């Protein structure tokens, strides 16, 4: 450890420089010559939190996405903005994506984009959120929502708009939380989502995934 006098002397000689307003406290010997060392300091990177708005009907992917008035149109762009904002974030960083209106995921399997940090998907009201039509045939292939990172759905509507009796949400080994205020609705009685912590691919091994309902 450097003493205060040593830090002052080295700083005057411009042999060490401050990092985020702090001078390095430790030195690291990187070869057999004790006089040949590299100064370093451990700087904790603060967590970053970001909220992005998405409006599949009225939004535009050229918008900034940080307010309701500047909502983007697609989840793809919302995740791109989230990943850019969290790129310099430390442990504990997280994102919230707020859905305005009903977002139709389309008539096929949908893969949410990836994010290194947890993402909460919510809506302005519990009558707004995500509608999933999906396709027909094998539910694993044609009627499934796939996650690519730790995801929470809460305070929103999750609607099955499908002529088939069951549809899937695959966490693919990521943490999935179906949280408070989740309004699940269906077009027909006994139509529903089946939730899996694993993968749609038979025999594929994925890391253990936690599913909380």
Short mmCIF file of C-alpha atoms in Angstrom, two decimals:
data_model
loop_
_atom_site.label_atom_id
_atom_site.label_comp_id
_atom_site.label_asym_id
_atom_site.label_seq_id
_atom_site.Cartn_x
_atom_site.Cartn_y
_atom_site.Cartn_z
CA UNK A 1 0.00 0.00 0.00
CA UNK A 2 1.17 3.53 -0.75
CA UNK A 3 1.27 6.01 2.09
CA UNK A 4 -0.27 9.45 1.60
CA UNK A 5 3.24 10.96 1.20
CA UNK A 6 4.15 8.36 -1.41
CA UNK A 7 0.97 9.06 -3.34
CA UNK A 8 1.70 12.80 -3.26
CA UNK A 9 5.27 12.34 -4.44
CA UNK A 10 4.30 9.96 -7.26
CA UNK A 11 1.46 12.24 -8.33
CA UNK A 12 3.82 15.23 -8.53
CA UNK A 13 6.10 13.18 -10.76
CA UNK A 14 3.04 12.22 -12.85
CA UNK A 15 3.87 8.59 -12.26
CA UNK A 16 0.33 7.93 -11.10
CA UNK A 17 -2.89 9.61 -12.15
CA UNK A 18 -6.29 9.70 -10.48
CA UNK A 19 -9.07 7.36 -11.61
CA UNK A 20 -12.55 8.76 -10.97
CA UNK A 21 -10.94 11.29 -8.64
CA UNK A 22 -9.03 8.64 -6.64
CA UNK A 23 -5.34 7.82 -6.71
CA UNK A 24 -4.34 4.17 -6.86
CA UNK A 25 -3.75 2.47 -3.56
CA UNK A 26 -2.00 -0.71 -4.61
CA UNK A 27 0.90 -1.69 -6.79
CA UNK A 28 1.27 -4.91 -8.71
CA UNK A 29 4.68 -6.51 -9.23
CA UNK A 30 4.59 -8.00 -12.71
CA UNK A 31 8.15 -9.33 -13.02
CA UNK A 32 11.11 -10.24 -10.84
CA UNK A 33 12.30 -6.63 -10.62
CA UNK A 34 10.54 -5.03 -7.64
CA UNK A 35 11.05 -1.59 -9.11
CA UNK A 36 9.10 -2.50 -12.24
CA UNK A 37 5.47 -2.26 -11.23
CA UNK A 38 2.09 -1.17 -12.55
CA UNK A 39 -0.17 1.01 -10.45
CA UNK A 40 -3.82 0.10 -10.34
CA UNK A 41 -6.94 0.76 -8.33
CA UNK A 42 -10.11 -1.21 -7.91
CA UNK A 43 -13.00 0.97 -9.05
CA UNK A 44 -16.50 -0.37 -8.53
CA UNK A 45 -18.63 0.22 -11.62
CA UNK A 46 -22.04 1.49 -10.49
CA UNK A 47 -25.20 -0.29 -11.69
CA UNK A 48 -27.27 1.30 -14.45
CA UNK A 49 -31.06 1.26 -14.72
CA UNK A 50 -32.91 2.17 -17.89
CA UNK A 51 -36.57 2.28 -18.95
CA UNK A 52 -37.56 2.01 -22.61
CA UNK A 53 -41.07 2.41 -24.03
CA UNK A 54 -42.39 0.35 -26.94
CA UNK A 55 -45.60 0.99 -28.89
CA UNK A 56 -46.09 -1.55 -31.67
CA UNK A 57 -48.89 0.47 -33.27
CA UNK A 58 -47.80 4.11 -32.96
CA UNK A 59 -44.10 3.93 -32.15
CA UNK A 60 -41.15 4.33 -34.50
CA UNK A 61 -37.77 2.63 -34.30
CA UNK A 62 -36.12 5.94 -35.17
CA UNK A 63 -37.33 7.32 -31.82
CA UNK A 64 -35.24 7.52 -28.67
CA UNK A 65 -37.56 5.28 -26.66
CA UNK A 66 -37.01 6.92 -23.27
CA UNK A 67 -40.49 8.46 -22.96
CA UNK A 68 -44.02 7.47 -23.94
CA UNK A 69 -44.01 10.17 -26.61
CA UNK A 70 -40.81 8.77 -28.14
CA UNK A 71 -41.67 5.07 -27.92
CA UNK A 72 -40.00 2.68 -30.34
CA UNK A 73 -42.02 0.24 -32.44
CA UNK A 74 -40.36 -3.14 -31.90
CA UNK A 75 -38.91 -5.20 -29.09
CA UNK A 76 -35.81 -5.60 -31.25
CA UNK A 77 -35.15 -1.85 -31.11
CA UNK A 78 -36.14 -1.65 -27.45
CA UNK A 79 -33.55 -4.30 -26.58
CA UNK A 80 -30.95 -2.57 -28.76
CA UNK A 81 -31.45 0.62 -26.72
CA UNK A 82 -31.36 -1.34 -23.47
CA UNK A 83 -28.12 -3.10 -24.37
CA UNK A 84 -26.52 0.19 -25.40
CA UNK A 85 -27.54 1.87 -22.14
CA UNK A 86 -26.33 -1.02 -19.97
CA UNK A 87 -23.07 -1.59 -21.83
CA UNK A 88 -21.08 0.28 -19.16
CA UNK A 89 -23.18 -0.89 -16.23
CA UNK A 90 -21.87 -2.86 -13.30
CA UNK A 91 -23.39 -5.66 -11.25
CA UNK A 92 -27.02 -5.00 -10.41
CA UNK A 93 -27.82 -3.21 -13.66
CA UNK A 94 -31.32 -3.82 -15.00
CA UNK A 95 -33.85 -2.63 -17.55
CA UNK A 96 -37.59 -2.12 -17.76
CA UNK A 97 -39.48 -2.21 -21.05
CA UNK A 98 -42.93 -0.63 -20.86
CA UNK A 99 -45.46 -1.77 -23.47
CA UNK A 100 -48.02 0.78 -24.62
CA UNK A 101 -51.20 -0.74 -26.08
CA UNK A 102 -51.14 -4.36 -27.25
CA UNK A 103 -48.00 -5.71 -28.89
CA UNK A 104 -48.75 -8.53 -31.35
CA UNK A 105 -45.85 -10.96 -31.48
CA UNK A 106 -47.04 -12.41 -34.77
CA UNK A 107 -48.11 -15.70 -36.27
CA UNK A 108 -44.96 -17.70 -35.62
CA UNK A 109 -42.52 -18.60 -32.87
CA UNK A 110 -41.03 -15.45 -31.33
CA UNK A 111 -37.51 -15.11 -29.92
CA UNK A 112 -36.95 -12.22 -27.53
CA UNK A 113 -33.57 -10.54 -28.06
CA UNK A 114 -30.75 -11.22 -25.62
CA UNK A 115 -29.60 -9.01 -22.74
CA UNK A 116 -26.78 -9.61 -20.27
CA UNK A 117 -28.78 -8.07 -17.42
CA UNK A 118 -32.32 -8.81 -16.15
CA UNK A 119 -35.19 -7.23 -18.08
CA UNK A 120 -38.67 -6.57 -16.69
CA UNK A 121 -41.42 -6.32 -19.28
CA UNK A 122 -44.46 -4.46 -18.04
CA UNK A 123 -47.21 -2.19 -19.37
CA UNK A 124 -48.87 1.10 -18.56
CA UNK A 125 -52.02 -0.78 -17.46
CA UNK A 126 -52.93 -4.45 -17.00
CA UNK A 127 -55.16 -4.15 -20.09
CA UNK A 128 -52.08 -3.50 -22.21
CA UNK A 129 -49.26 -5.90 -22.98
CA UNK A 130 -48.50 -8.78 -25.33
CA UNK A 131 -50.77 -10.74 -27.64
CA UNK A 132 -49.40 -13.98 -29.06
CA UNK A 133 -51.10 -15.50 -32.07
CA UNK A 134 -48.47 -18.04 -32.97
CA UNK A 135 -48.95 -20.58 -35.72
CA UNK A 136 -50.39 -24.05 -36.17
CA UNK A 137 -48.83 -27.49 -35.98
CA UNK A 138 -46.14 -28.50 -33.50
CA UNK A 139 -46.40 -26.17 -30.51
CA UNK A 140 -42.68 -26.53 -29.79
CA UNK A 141 -41.86 -25.12 -33.22
CA UNK A 142 -44.76 -22.91 -34.27
CA UNK A 143 -46.45 -21.72 -31.09
CA UNK A 144 -43.67 -20.76 -28.70
CA UNK A 145 -42.13 -17.67 -27.10
CA UNK A 146 -38.40 -18.07 -26.45
CA UNK A 147 -36.41 -16.03 -23.93
CA UNK A 148 -32.74 -15.15 -24.38
CA UNK A 149 -32.06 -13.65 -20.94
CA UNK A 150 -33.46 -13.32 -17.40
CA UNK A 151 -36.98 -11.94 -17.82
CA UNK A 152 -39.86 -10.83 -15.61
CA UNK A 153 -43.39 -10.25 -16.91
CA UNK A 154 -45.53 -8.22 -14.52
CA UNK A 155 -48.35 -5.67 -14.32
CA UNK A 156 -49.46 -6.35 -17.90
CA UNK A 157 -51.72 -8.50 -20.05
CA UNK A 158 -50.40 -11.70 -21.61
CA UNK A 159 -52.99 -12.79 -24.16
CA UNK A 160 -53.26 -16.04 -26.13
CA UNK A 161 -54.87 -15.16 -29.47
CA UNK A 162 -54.68 -18.58 -31.03
CA UNK A 163 -56.87 -21.36 -32.44
CA UNK A 164 -54.72 -24.02 -30.77
CA UNK A 165 -55.23 -25.24 -27.22
CA UNK A 166 -51.77 -24.65 -25.78
CA UNK A 167 -48.69 -22.53 -26.43
CA UNK A 168 -45.24 -22.44 -24.87
CA UNK A 169 -42.93 -20.03 -23.11
CA UNK A 170 -39.40 -21.46 -23.06
CA UNK A 171 -36.94 -19.81 -20.66
CA UNK A 172 -34.00 -21.66 -22.28
CA UNK A 173 -32.16 -21.90 -18.97
CA UNK A 174 -32.72 -18.26 -17.99
CA UNK A 175 -34.61 -17.00 -14.96
CA UNK A 176 -38.29 -16.41 -15.70
CA UNK A 177 -40.65 -14.64 -13.32
CA UNK A 178 -44.37 -14.36 -13.97
CA UNK A 179 -44.87 -11.62 -11.42
CA UNK A 180 -47.60 -9.67 -9.73
CA UNK A 181 -50.33 -7.98 -11.72
CA UNK A 182 -49.99 -10.36 -14.66
CA UNK A 183 -53.33 -10.49 -16.47
CA UNK A 184 -53.46 -13.68 -18.54
CA UNK A 185 -56.33 -13.89 -21.02
CA UNK A 186 -57.32 -16.30 -23.79
CA UNK A 187 -59.44 -16.20 -26.91
CA UNK A 188 -61.10 -19.54 -26.12
CA UNK A 189 -61.69 -21.44 -22.90
CA UNK A 190 -58.96 -23.94 -21.95
CA UNK A 191 -56.37 -22.28 -24.19
CA UNK A 192 -53.24 -21.42 -22.26
CA UNK A 193 -49.47 -21.02 -22.01
CA UNK A 194 -47.29 -23.88 -20.87
CA UNK A 195 -44.15 -22.61 -19.15
CA UNK A 196 -40.82 -24.42 -19.34
CA UNK A 197 -37.46 -23.49 -17.83
CA UNK A 198 -35.70 -25.49 -20.53
CA UNK A 199 -35.52 -25.58 -24.29
CA UNK A 200 -37.89 -26.54 -27.09
CA UNK A 201 -35.29 -28.78 -28.70
CA UNK A 202 -35.59 -32.36 -27.58
CA UNK A 203 -32.39 -33.61 -25.96
CA UNK A 204 -30.78 -30.17 -25.82
CA UNK A 205 -29.02 -29.50 -22.53
CA UNK A 206 -29.36 -26.06 -20.99
CA UNK A 207 -28.25 -24.67 -17.65
CA UNK A 208 -30.73 -24.90 -14.81
CA UNK A 209 -33.34 -22.17 -15.08
CA UNK A 210 -35.52 -20.86 -12.27
CA UNK A 211 -39.20 -20.28 -13.02
CA UNK A 212 -41.20 -18.30 -10.48
CA UNK A 213 -44.96 -17.82 -10.71
#
